[in-house]
PDB file of N, CA and C in Angstrom:
ATOM      1  N   MET E   1      50.118  37.229 -43.641  1.00  0.00           N
ATOM      2  CA  MET E   1      51.042  38.401 -43.252  1.00  0.00           C
ATOM      3  C   MET E   1      51.234  39.221 -44.660  1.00  0.00           C
ATOM      4  N   SER E   2      50.844  40.538 -44.464  1.00  0.00           N
ATOM      5  CA  SER E   2      51.140  41.547 -45.591  1.00  0.00           C
ATOM      6  C   SER E   2      52.382  42.449 -45.020  1.00  0.00           C
ATOM      7  N   VAL E   3      53.328  42.656 -45.825  1.00  0.00           N
ATOM      8  CA  VAL E   3      54.437  43.702 -45.605  1.00  0.00           C
ATOM      9  C   VAL E   3      54.578  44.740 -46.584  1.00  0.00           C
ATOM     10  N   GLN E   4      54.387  46.055 -45.993  1.00  0.00           N
ATOM     11  CA  GLN E   4      54.541  46.997 -46.946  1.00  0.00           C
ATOM     12  C   GLN E   4      55.766  47.938 -46.534  1.00  0.00           C
ATOM     13  N   ILE E   5      56.469  48.459 -47.485  1.00  0.00           N
ATOM     14  CA  ILE E   5      57.577  49.329 -47.184  1.00  0.00           C
ATOM     15  C   ILE E   5      57.590  50.569 -47.928  1.00  0.00           C
ATOM     16  N   VAL E   6      58.015  51.571 -47.285  1.00  0.00           N
ATOM     17  CA  VAL E   6      58.254  52.937 -47.972  1.00  0.00           C
ATOM     18  C   VAL E   6      59.733  53.279 -47.836  1.00  0.00           C
ATOM     19  N   GLN E   7      60.373  53.400 -48.950  1.00  0.00           N
ATOM     20  CA  GLN E   7      61.736  53.878 -48.884  1.00  0.00           C
ATOM     21  C   GLN E   7      61.855  55.361 -49.523  1.00  0.00           C
ATOM     22  N   PHE E   8      62.634  56.191 -48.850  1.00  0.00           N
ATOM     23  CA  PHE E   8      62.672  57.479 -49.476  1.00  0.00           C
ATOM     24  C   PHE E   8      64.069  58.129 -48.989  1.00  0.00           C
ATOM     25  N   GLY E   9      64.452  59.022 -49.647  1.00  0.00           N
ATOM     26  CA  GLY E   9      65.629  59.797 -49.331  1.00  0.00           C
ATOM     27  C   GLY E   9      65.274  61.235 -49.117  1.00  0.00           C
ATOM     28  N   THR E  10      65.980  62.010 -48.616  1.00  0.00           N
ATOM     29  CA  THR E  10      65.801  63.452 -48.301  1.00  0.00           C
ATOM     30  C   THR E  10      67.188  64.204 -48.494  1.00  0.00           C
ATOM     31  N   GLU E  11      67.108  65.510 -48.503  1.00  0.00           N
ATOM     32  CA  GLU E  11      68.315  66.312 -48.484  1.00  0.00           C
ATOM     33  C   GLU E  11      69.032  66.140 -47.212  1.00  0.00           C
ATOM     34  N   PRO E  12      70.346  65.994 -47.037  1.00  0.00           N
ATOM     35  CA  PRO E  12      71.085  65.787 -45.746  1.00  0.00           C
ATOM     36  C   PRO E  12      70.572  66.796 -44.594  1.00  0.00           C
ATOM     37  N   GLN E  13      70.470  68.122 -45.094  1.00  0.00           N
ATOM     38  CA  GLN E  13      70.095  69.060 -44.067  1.00  0.00           C
ATOM     39  C   GLN E  13      68.663  68.837 -43.496  1.00  0.00           C
ATOM     40  N   ARG E  14      67.907  67.938 -44.044  1.00  0.00           N
ATOM     41  CA  ARG E  14      66.511  67.661 -43.502  1.00  0.00           C
ATOM     42  C   ARG E  14      66.448  66.296 -42.628  1.00  0.00           C
ATOM     43  N   VAL E  15      67.610  65.748 -42.419  1.00  0.00           N
ATOM     44  CA  VAL E  15      67.493  64.519 -41.672  1.00  0.00           C
ATOM     45  C   VAL E  15      66.882  64.578 -40.252  1.00  0.00           C
ATOM     46  N   GLY E  16      67.445  65.681 -39.584  1.00  0.00           N
ATOM     47  CA  GLY E  16      67.091  66.077 -38.202  1.00  0.00           C
ATOM     48  C   GLY E  16      65.525  66.275 -38.306  1.00  0.00           C
ATOM     49  N   GLU E  17      64.995  66.974 -39.125  1.00  0.00           N
ATOM     50  CA  GLU E  17      63.453  67.268 -39.284  1.00  0.00           C
ATOM     51  C   GLU E  17      62.651  66.010 -39.487  1.00  0.00           C
ATOM     52  N   VAL E  18      63.176  65.124 -40.362  1.00  0.00           N
ATOM     53  CA  VAL E  18      62.539  63.736 -40.621  1.00  0.00           C
ATOM     54  C   VAL E  18      62.593  62.865 -39.226  1.00  0.00           C
ATOM     55  N   GLU E  19      63.768  62.926 -38.642  1.00  0.00           N
ATOM     56  CA  GLU E  19      63.871  62.018 -37.326  1.00  0.00           C
ATOM     57  C   GLU E  19      62.899  62.614 -36.232  1.00  0.00           C
ATOM     58  N   GLU E  20      62.790  63.922 -36.198  1.00  0.00           N
ATOM     59  CA  GLU E  20      61.980  64.487 -35.175  1.00  0.00           C
ATOM     60  C   GLU E  20      60.555  64.227 -35.467  1.00  0.00           C
ATOM     61  N   ALA E  21      60.076  64.288 -36.740  1.00  0.00           N
ATOM     62  CA  ALA E  21      58.708  63.920 -37.184  1.00  0.00           C
ATOM     63  C   ALA E  21      58.501  62.419 -36.912  1.00  0.00           C
ATOM     64  N   ILE E  22      59.469  61.546 -37.098  1.00  0.00           N
ATOM     65  CA  ILE E  22      59.324  60.071 -36.689  1.00  0.00           C
ATOM     66  C   ILE E  22      59.079  59.892 -35.171  1.00  0.00           C
ATOM     67  N   ARG E  23      59.910  60.668 -34.335  1.00  0.00           N
ATOM     68  CA  ARG E  23      59.535  60.651 -33.016  1.00  0.00           C
ATOM     69  C   ARG E  23      58.302  61.010 -32.625  1.00  0.00           C
ATOM     70  N   LYS E  24      57.639  62.195 -33.204  1.00  0.00           N
ATOM     71  CA  LYS E  24      56.319  62.537 -32.903  1.00  0.00           C
ATOM     72  C   LYS E  24      55.369  61.605 -33.354  1.00  0.00           C
ATOM     73  N   LEU E  25      55.610  61.046 -34.401  1.00  0.00           N
ATOM     74  CA  LEU E  25      54.711  59.994 -35.092  1.00  0.00           C
ATOM     75  C   LEU E  25      54.546  58.787 -34.022  1.00  0.00           C
ATOM     76  N   PHE E  26      55.714  58.227 -33.545  1.00  0.00           N
ATOM     77  CA  PHE E  26      55.484  57.253 -32.729  1.00  0.00           C
ATOM     78  C   PHE E  26      55.065  57.561 -31.355  1.00  0.00           C
ATOM     79  N   ALA E  27      55.054  58.706 -30.817  1.00  0.00           N
ATOM     80  CA  ALA E  27      54.481  59.153 -29.623  1.00  0.00           C
ATOM     81  C   ALA E  27      52.916  59.161 -29.973  1.00  0.00           C
ATOM     82  N   ALA E  28      52.532  59.559 -31.077  1.00  0.00           N
ATOM     83  CA  ALA E  28      51.168  59.512 -31.417  1.00  0.00           C
ATOM     84  C   ALA E  28      50.546  58.123 -31.443  1.00  0.00           C
ATOM     85  N   LEU E  29      51.423  57.241 -32.049  1.00  0.00           N
ATOM     86  CA  LEU E  29      50.927  55.871 -32.219  1.00  0.00           C
ATOM     87  C   LEU E  29      50.857  55.155 -30.758  1.00  0.00           C
ATOM     88  N   GLU E  30      51.815  55.513 -29.888  1.00  0.00           N
ATOM     89  CA  GLU E  30      51.761  54.993 -28.567  1.00  0.00           C
ATOM     90  C   GLU E  30      50.404  55.451 -27.858  1.00  0.00           C
ATOM     91  N   ALA E  31      50.025  56.702 -28.128  1.00  0.00           N
ATOM     92  CA  ALA E  31      48.813  57.184 -27.401  1.00  0.00           C
ATOM     93  C   ALA E  31      47.550  56.502 -28.107  1.00  0.00           C
ATOM     94  N   ALA E  32      47.560  56.452 -29.502  1.00  0.00           N
ATOM     95  CA  ALA E  32      46.341  55.835 -30.160  1.00  0.00           C
ATOM     96  C   ALA E  32      46.319  54.324 -29.890  1.00  0.00           C
ATOM     97  N   ALA E  33      47.408  53.638 -29.751  1.00  0.00           N
ATOM     98  CA  ALA E  33      47.623  52.290 -29.490  1.00  0.00           C
ATOM     99  C   ALA E  33      46.848  51.355 -30.509  1.00  0.00           C
ATOM    100  N   PRO E  34      47.117  51.638 -31.778  1.00  0.00           N
ATOM    101  CA  PRO E  34      46.423  50.552 -32.810  1.00  0.00           C
ATOM    102  C   PRO E  34      47.084  49.192 -32.424  1.00  0.00           C
ATOM    103  N   THR E  35      46.075  48.136 -32.697  1.00  0.00           N
ATOM    104  CA  THR E  35      46.537  46.916 -32.434  1.00  0.00           C
ATOM    105  C   THR E  35      46.678  46.199 -33.672  1.00  0.00           C
ATOM    106  N   GLY E  36      47.349  44.968 -33.613  1.00  0.00           N
ATOM    107  CA  GLY E  36      47.605  44.033 -34.662  1.00  0.00           C
ATOM    108  C   GLY E  36      48.637  44.351 -35.865  1.00  0.00           C
ATOM    109  N   ILE E  37      49.424  45.330 -35.494  1.00  0.00           N
ATOM    110  CA  ILE E  37      50.336  45.829 -36.508  1.00  0.00           C
ATOM    111  C   ILE E  37      51.820  45.802 -35.962  1.00  0.00           C
ATOM    112  N   GLU E  38      52.763  45.778 -36.901  1.00  0.00           N
ATOM    113  CA  GLU E  38      54.097  46.063 -36.422  1.00  0.00           C
ATOM    114  C   GLU E  38      54.498  47.206 -37.409  1.00  0.00           C
ATOM    115  N   TYR E  39      54.834  48.310 -36.908  1.00  0.00           N
ATOM    116  CA  TYR E  39      55.252  49.564 -37.681  1.00  0.00           C
ATOM    117  C   TYR E  39      56.790  49.836 -37.269  1.00  0.00           C
ATOM    118  N   THR E  40      57.697  50.033 -38.093  1.00  0.00           N
ATOM    119  CA  THR E  40      59.053  50.424 -38.009  1.00  0.00           C
ATOM    120  C   THR E  40      59.547  51.541 -38.876  1.00  0.00           C
ATOM    121  N   ALA E  41      60.227  52.339 -38.318  1.00  0.00           N
ATOM    122  CA  ALA E  41      61.012  53.445 -38.999  1.00  0.00           C
ATOM    123  C   ALA E  41      62.413  53.437 -38.814  1.00  0.00           C
ATOM    124  N   ALA E  42      63.288  53.525 -39.864  1.00  0.00           N
ATOM    125  CA  ALA E  42      64.595  53.429 -39.600  1.00  0.00           C
ATOM    126  C   ALA E  42      65.386  54.403 -40.600  1.00  0.00           C
ATOM    127  N   ARG E  43      66.459  54.787 -40.182  1.00  0.00           N
ATOM    128  CA  ARG E  43      67.478  55.523 -41.028  1.00  0.00           C
ATOM    129  C   ARG E  43      68.669  54.609 -41.409  1.00  0.00           C
ATOM    130  N   VAL E  44      68.973  54.615 -42.730  1.00  0.00           N
ATOM    131  CA  VAL E  44      69.904  53.747 -43.159  1.00  0.00           C
ATOM    132  C   VAL E  44      71.300  54.317 -43.035  1.00  0.00           C
ATOM    133  N   GLY E  45      72.102  53.733 -41.959  1.00  0.00           N
ATOM    134  CA  GLY E  45      73.322  54.145 -41.776  1.00  0.00           C
ATOM    135  C   GLY E  45      73.341  55.628 -41.377  1.00  0.00           C
ATOM    136  N   ASP E  46      74.446  56.322 -41.864  1.00  0.00           N
ATOM    137  CA  ASP E  46      74.507  57.654 -41.578  1.00  0.00           C
ATOM    138  C   ASP E  46      74.089  58.533 -42.770  1.00  0.00           C
ATOM    139  N   SER E  47      73.196  57.842 -43.658  1.00  0.00           N
ATOM    140  CA  SER E  47      72.822  58.507 -44.965  1.00  0.00           C
ATOM    141  C   SER E  47      71.603  59.305 -44.541  1.00  0.00           C
ATOM    142  N   SER E  48      71.044  59.869 -45.556  1.00  0.00           N
ATOM    143  CA  SER E  48      69.636  60.632 -45.528  1.00  0.00           C
ATOM    144  C   SER E  48      68.595  59.915 -46.064  1.00  0.00           C
ATOM    145  N   GLN E  49      68.717  58.414 -46.116  1.00  0.00           N
ATOM    146  CA  GLN E  49      67.814  57.452 -46.607  1.00  0.00           C
ATOM    147  C   GLN E  49      66.908  56.836 -45.364  1.00  0.00           C
ATOM    148  N   PHE E  50      65.613  56.742 -45.515  1.00  0.00           N
ATOM    149  CA  PHE E  50      64.786  56.257 -44.565  1.00  0.00           C
ATOM    150  C   PHE E  50      63.887  55.014 -45.039  1.00  0.00           C
ATOM    151  N   LEU E  51      63.546  54.156 -44.158  1.00  0.00           N
ATOM    152  CA  LEU E  51      62.820  52.954 -44.507  1.00  0.00           C
ATOM    153  C   LEU E  51      61.800  52.809 -43.453  1.00  0.00           C
ATOM    154  N   LEU E  52      60.551  52.678 -44.019  1.00  0.00           N
ATOM    155  CA  LEU E  52      59.325  52.487 -42.988  1.00  0.00           C
ATOM    156  C   LEU E  52      58.754  51.028 -43.441  1.00  0.00           C
ATOM    157  N   THR E  53      58.496  50.242 -42.459  1.00  0.00           N
ATOM    158  CA  THR E  53      57.929  48.969 -42.864  1.00  0.00           C
ATOM    159  C   THR E  53      56.634  48.859 -41.902  1.00  0.00           C
ATOM    160  N   LEU E  54      55.522  48.300 -42.520  1.00  0.00           N
ATOM    161  CA  LEU E  54      54.303  48.009 -41.835  1.00  0.00           C
ATOM    162  C   LEU E  54      53.939  46.535 -42.115  1.00  0.00           C
ATOM    163  N   VAL E  55      53.807  45.812 -41.194  1.00  0.00           N
ATOM    164  CA  VAL E  55      53.341  44.385 -41.130  1.00  0.00           C
ATOM    165  C   VAL E  55      51.933  44.233 -40.553  1.00  0.00           C
ATOM    166  N   LEU E  56      51.047  43.855 -41.349  1.00  0.00           N
ATOM    167  CA  LEU E  56      49.680  43.587 -41.094  1.00  0.00           C
ATOM    168  C   LEU E  56      49.295  42.025 -41.145  1.00  0.00           C
ATOM    169  N   PRO E  57      48.288  41.542 -40.366  1.00  0.00           N
ATOM    170  CA  PRO E  57      47.774  40.192 -40.803  1.00  0.00           C
ATOM    171  C   PRO E  57      47.189  40.164 -42.161  1.00  0.00           C
ATOM    172  N   ASP E  58      47.209  39.111 -42.796  1.00  0.00           N
ATOM    173  CA  ASP E  58      46.506  39.070 -44.031  1.00  0.00           C
ATOM    174  C   ASP E  58      45.221  39.559 -43.956  1.00  0.00           C
ATOM    175  N   ALA E  59      44.893  40.404 -45.030  1.00  0.00           N
ATOM    176  CA  ALA E  59      43.459  40.880 -45.310  1.00  0.00           C
ATOM    177  C   ALA E  59      43.014  41.829 -44.189  1.00  0.00           C
ATOM    178  N   ALA E  60      43.917  42.252 -43.353  1.00  0.00           N
ATOM    179  CA  ALA E  60      43.606  43.215 -42.322  1.00  0.00           C
ATOM    180  C   ALA E  60      43.594  44.625 -42.818  1.00  0.00           C
ATOM    181  N   ALA E  61      42.716  45.615 -42.255  1.00  0.00           N
ATOM    182  CA  ALA E  61      42.616  46.881 -42.706  1.00  0.00           C
ATOM    183  C   ALA E  61      43.717  47.610 -42.074  1.00  0.00           C
ATOM    184  N   ASN E  62      44.227  48.618 -42.647  1.00  0.00           N
ATOM    185  CA  ASN E  62      45.468  49.462 -42.067  1.00  0.00           C
ATOM    186  C   ASN E  62      44.842  50.456 -41.017  1.00  0.00           C
ATOM    187  N   PRO E  63      45.269  50.074 -39.682  1.00  0.00           N
ATOM    188  CA  PRO E  63      44.718  50.928 -38.564  1.00  0.00           C
ATOM    189  C   PRO E  63      45.398  52.286 -38.649  1.00  0.00           C
ATOM    190  N   LEU E  64      46.645  52.481 -39.138  1.00  0.00           N
ATOM    191  CA  LEU E  64      47.248  53.695 -39.307  1.00  0.00           C
ATOM    192  C   LEU E  64      46.474  54.723 -39.874  1.00  0.00           C
ATOM    193  N   LEU E  65      45.634  54.290 -40.934  1.00  0.00           N
ATOM    194  CA  LEU E  65      44.688  55.282 -41.685  1.00  0.00           C
ATOM    195  C   LEU E  65      43.759  56.009 -40.693  1.00  0.00           C
ATOM    196  N   GLU E  66      43.563  55.383 -39.531  1.00  0.00           N
ATOM    197  CA  GLU E  66      42.673  56.026 -38.452  1.00  0.00           C
ATOM    198  C   GLU E  66      43.425  57.137 -37.531  1.00  0.00           C
ATOM    199  N   VAL E  67      44.767  57.051 -37.726  1.00  0.00           N
ATOM    200  CA  VAL E  67      45.685  57.799 -36.756  1.00  0.00           C
ATOM    201  C   VAL E  67      46.001  59.143 -37.555  1.00  0.00           C
ATOM    202  N   PRO E  68      45.414  60.245 -37.293  1.00  0.00           N
ATOM    203  CA  PRO E  68      45.739  61.404 -37.901  1.00  0.00           C
ATOM    204  C   PRO E  68      47.120  61.874 -38.163  1.00  0.00           C
ATOM    205  N   ALA E  69      47.991  61.568 -36.987  1.00  0.00           N
ATOM    206  CA  ALA E  69      49.367  61.953 -37.169  1.00  0.00           C
ATOM    207  C   ALA E  69      49.980  61.058 -38.159  1.00  0.00           C
ATOM    208  N   ALA E  70      49.685  59.839 -38.371  1.00  0.00           N
ATOM    209  CA  ALA E  70      50.251  59.010 -39.235  1.00  0.00           C
ATOM    210  C   ALA E  70      49.933  59.471 -40.804  1.00  0.00           C
ATOM    211  N   GLY E  71      48.765  60.074 -40.977  1.00  0.00           N
ATOM    212  CA  GLY E  71      48.460  60.508 -42.336  1.00  0.00           C
ATOM    213  C   GLY E  71      49.204  61.828 -42.572  1.00  0.00           C
ATOM    214  N   GLU E  72      49.440  62.706 -41.597  1.00  0.00           N
ATOM    215  CA  GLU E  72      50.196  63.875 -41.634  1.00  0.00           C
ATOM    216  C   GLU E  72      51.632  63.527 -41.872  1.00  0.00           C
ATOM    217  N   PHE E  73      52.129  62.559 -41.388  1.00  0.00           N
ATOM    218  CA  PHE E  73      53.491  62.081 -41.569  1.00  0.00           C
ATOM    219  C   PHE E  73      53.676  61.640 -42.989  1.00  0.00           C
ATOM    220  N   LEU E  74      52.862  60.758 -43.423  1.00  0.00           N
ATOM    221  CA  LEU E  74      52.905  60.232 -44.737  1.00  0.00           C
ATOM    222  C   LEU E  74      52.783  61.354 -45.828  1.00  0.00           C
ATOM    223  N   ALA E  75      52.098  62.431 -45.601  1.00  0.00           N
ATOM    224  CA  ALA E  75      51.926  63.560 -46.578  1.00  0.00           C
ATOM    225  C   ALA E  75      53.294  64.267 -46.727  1.00  0.00           C
ATOM    226  N   LYS E  76      54.012  64.305 -45.479  1.00  0.00           N
ATOM    227  CA  LYS E  76      55.226  65.025 -45.523  1.00  0.00           C
ATOM    228  C   LYS E  76      56.390  64.238 -46.127  1.00  0.00           C
ATOM    229  N   VAL E  77      56.131  62.831 -46.239  1.00  0.00           N
ATOM    230  CA  VAL E  77      57.191  62.048 -46.810  1.00  0.00           C
ATOM    231  C   VAL E  77      57.433  62.619 -48.365  1.00  0.00           C
ATOM    232  N   GLY E  78      56.391  62.901 -48.988  1.00  0.00           N
ATOM    233  CA  GLY E  78      56.435  63.372 -50.429  1.00  0.00           C
ATOM    234  C   GLY E  78      57.222  64.595 -50.415  1.00  0.00           C
ATOM    235  N   GLU E  79      57.027  65.551 -49.612  1.00  0.00           N
ATOM    236  CA  GLU E  79      57.735  66.740 -49.489  1.00  0.00           C
ATOM    237  C   GLU E  79      59.169  66.496 -49.294  1.00  0.00           C
ATOM    238  N   TRP E  80      59.648  65.634 -48.252  1.00  0.00           N
ATOM    239  CA  TRP E  80      61.006  65.334 -47.940  1.00  0.00           C
ATOM    240  C   TRP E  80      61.693  64.669 -49.120  1.00  0.00           C
ATOM    241  N   ALA E  81      60.908  63.780 -49.818  1.00  0.00           N
ATOM    242  CA  ALA E  81      61.456  63.069 -50.877  1.00  0.00           C
ATOM    243  C   ALA E  81      61.537  63.763 -52.273  1.00  0.00           C
ATOM    244  N   GLY E  82      60.876  64.906 -52.382  1.00  0.00           N
ATOM    245  CA  GLY E  82      60.754  65.678 -53.672  1.00  0.00           C
ATOM    246  C   GLY E  82      59.686  65.012 -54.579  1.00  0.00           C
ATOM    247  N   GLY E  83      58.750  64.401 -54.070  1.00  0.00           N
ATOM    248  CA  GLY E  83      57.836  63.733 -54.882  1.00  0.00           C
ATOM    249  C   GLY E  83      57.084  62.624 -54.241  1.00  0.00           C
ATOM    250  N   PRO E  84      55.898  62.103 -54.821  1.00  0.00           N
ATOM    251  CA  PRO E  84      55.202  60.927 -54.140  1.00  0.00           C
ATOM    252  C   PRO E  84      56.075  59.650 -53.980  1.00  0.00           C
ATOM    253  N   VAL E  85      55.898  59.085 -52.883  1.00  0.00           N
ATOM    254  CA  VAL E  85      56.532  57.864 -52.694  1.00  0.00           C
ATOM    255  C   VAL E  85      55.486  56.744 -52.175  1.00  0.00           C
ATOM    256  N   PRO E  86      55.018  56.005 -53.184  1.00  0.00           N
ATOM    257  CA  PRO E  86      53.952  55.075 -52.949  1.00  0.00           C
ATOM    258  C   PRO E  86      54.600  53.885 -52.039  1.00  0.00           C
ATOM    259  N   PRO E  87      53.773  53.107 -51.273  1.00  0.00           N
ATOM    260  CA  PRO E  87      54.309  52.040 -50.565  1.00  0.00           C
ATOM    261  C   PRO E  87      54.509  50.912 -51.513  1.00  0.00           C
ATOM    262  N   SER E  88      55.485  50.068 -51.231  1.00  0.00           N
ATOM    263  CA  SER E  88      55.706  48.856 -52.076  1.00  0.00           C
ATOM    264  C   SER E  88      55.370  47.699 -51.165  1.00  0.00           C
ATOM    265  N   THR E  89      54.785  46.521 -51.832  1.00  0.00           N
ATOM    266  CA  THR E  89      54.777  45.286 -51.063  1.00  0.00           C
ATOM    267  C   THR E  89      55.933  44.452 -51.122  1.00  0.00           C
ATOM    268  N   LEU E  90      56.214  43.949 -49.909  1.00  0.00           N
ATOM    269  CA  LEU E  90      57.397  43.094 -49.897  1.00  0.00           C
ATOM    270  C   LEU E  90      56.894  41.570 -50.028  1.00  0.00           C
ATOM    271  N   HIS E  91      57.523  40.829 -50.816  1.00  0.00           N
ATOM    272  CA  HIS E  91      57.092  39.451 -51.089  1.00  0.00           C
ATOM    273  C   HIS E  91      58.195  38.550 -50.313  1.00  0.00           C
ATOM    274  N   LEU E  92      57.876  38.188 -49.083  1.00  0.00           N
ATOM    275  CA  LEU E  92      58.739  37.526 -48.311  1.00  0.00           C
ATOM    276  C   LEU E  92      59.205  36.078 -48.930  1.00  0.00           C
ATOM    277  N   LEU E  93      60.449  35.846 -49.107  1.00  0.00           N
ATOM    278  CA  LEU E  93      60.900  34.574 -49.542  1.00  0.00           C
ATOM    279  C   LEU E  93      61.277  33.718 -48.615  1.00  0.00           C
ATOM    280  N   GLY E  94      61.630  33.961 -47.443  1.00  0.00           N
ATOM    281  CA  GLY E  94      61.988  33.334 -46.400  1.00  0.00           C
ATOM    282  C   GLY E  94      62.022  34.081 -44.992  1.00  0.00           C
ATOM    283  N   ARG E  95      61.798  33.453 -43.911  1.00  0.00           N
ATOM    284  CA  ARG E  95      61.795  34.176 -42.652  1.00  0.00           C
ATOM    285  C   ARG E  95      62.075  33.146 -41.502  1.00  0.00           C
ATOM    286  N   TYR E  96      63.036  33.424 -40.716  1.00  0.00           N
ATOM    287  CA  TYR E  96      63.320  32.557 -39.439  1.00  0.00           C
ATOM    288  C   TYR E  96      63.195  33.302 -38.204  1.00  0.00           C
ATOM    289  N   THR E  97      62.331  32.801 -37.205  1.00  0.00           N
ATOM    290  CA  THR E  97      62.498  33.471 -36.016  1.00  0.00           C
ATOM    291  C   THR E  97      62.547  32.331 -34.943  1.00  0.00           C
ATOM    292  N   ALA E  98      63.199  32.825 -33.916  1.00  0.00           N
ATOM    293  CA  ALA E  98      63.443  31.691 -32.890  1.00  0.00           C
ATOM    294  C   ALA E  98      62.811  32.172 -31.545  1.00  0.00           C
TER     295      ALA E  98
END
């Protein structure tokens, strides 16, 4: 399993814009229905910080790259954040599921 994260902050007055863009992104993902992934977007508390996580099977291609709305959203992340925000790889050290 591969886990990638994107963390970014924006100006407080842009939080609503980011949240609306996330709703539109997830509507587009529902319509496109890419399989084999887990994608999550979250706002951290009441802050203007956001966290995106993408879980892929090992060595799998990222199907989000085939969804135009996902590319458009990621292009806007840099604008909201005030500069490029590359994804980071999470190295899981432990995981428990029941």
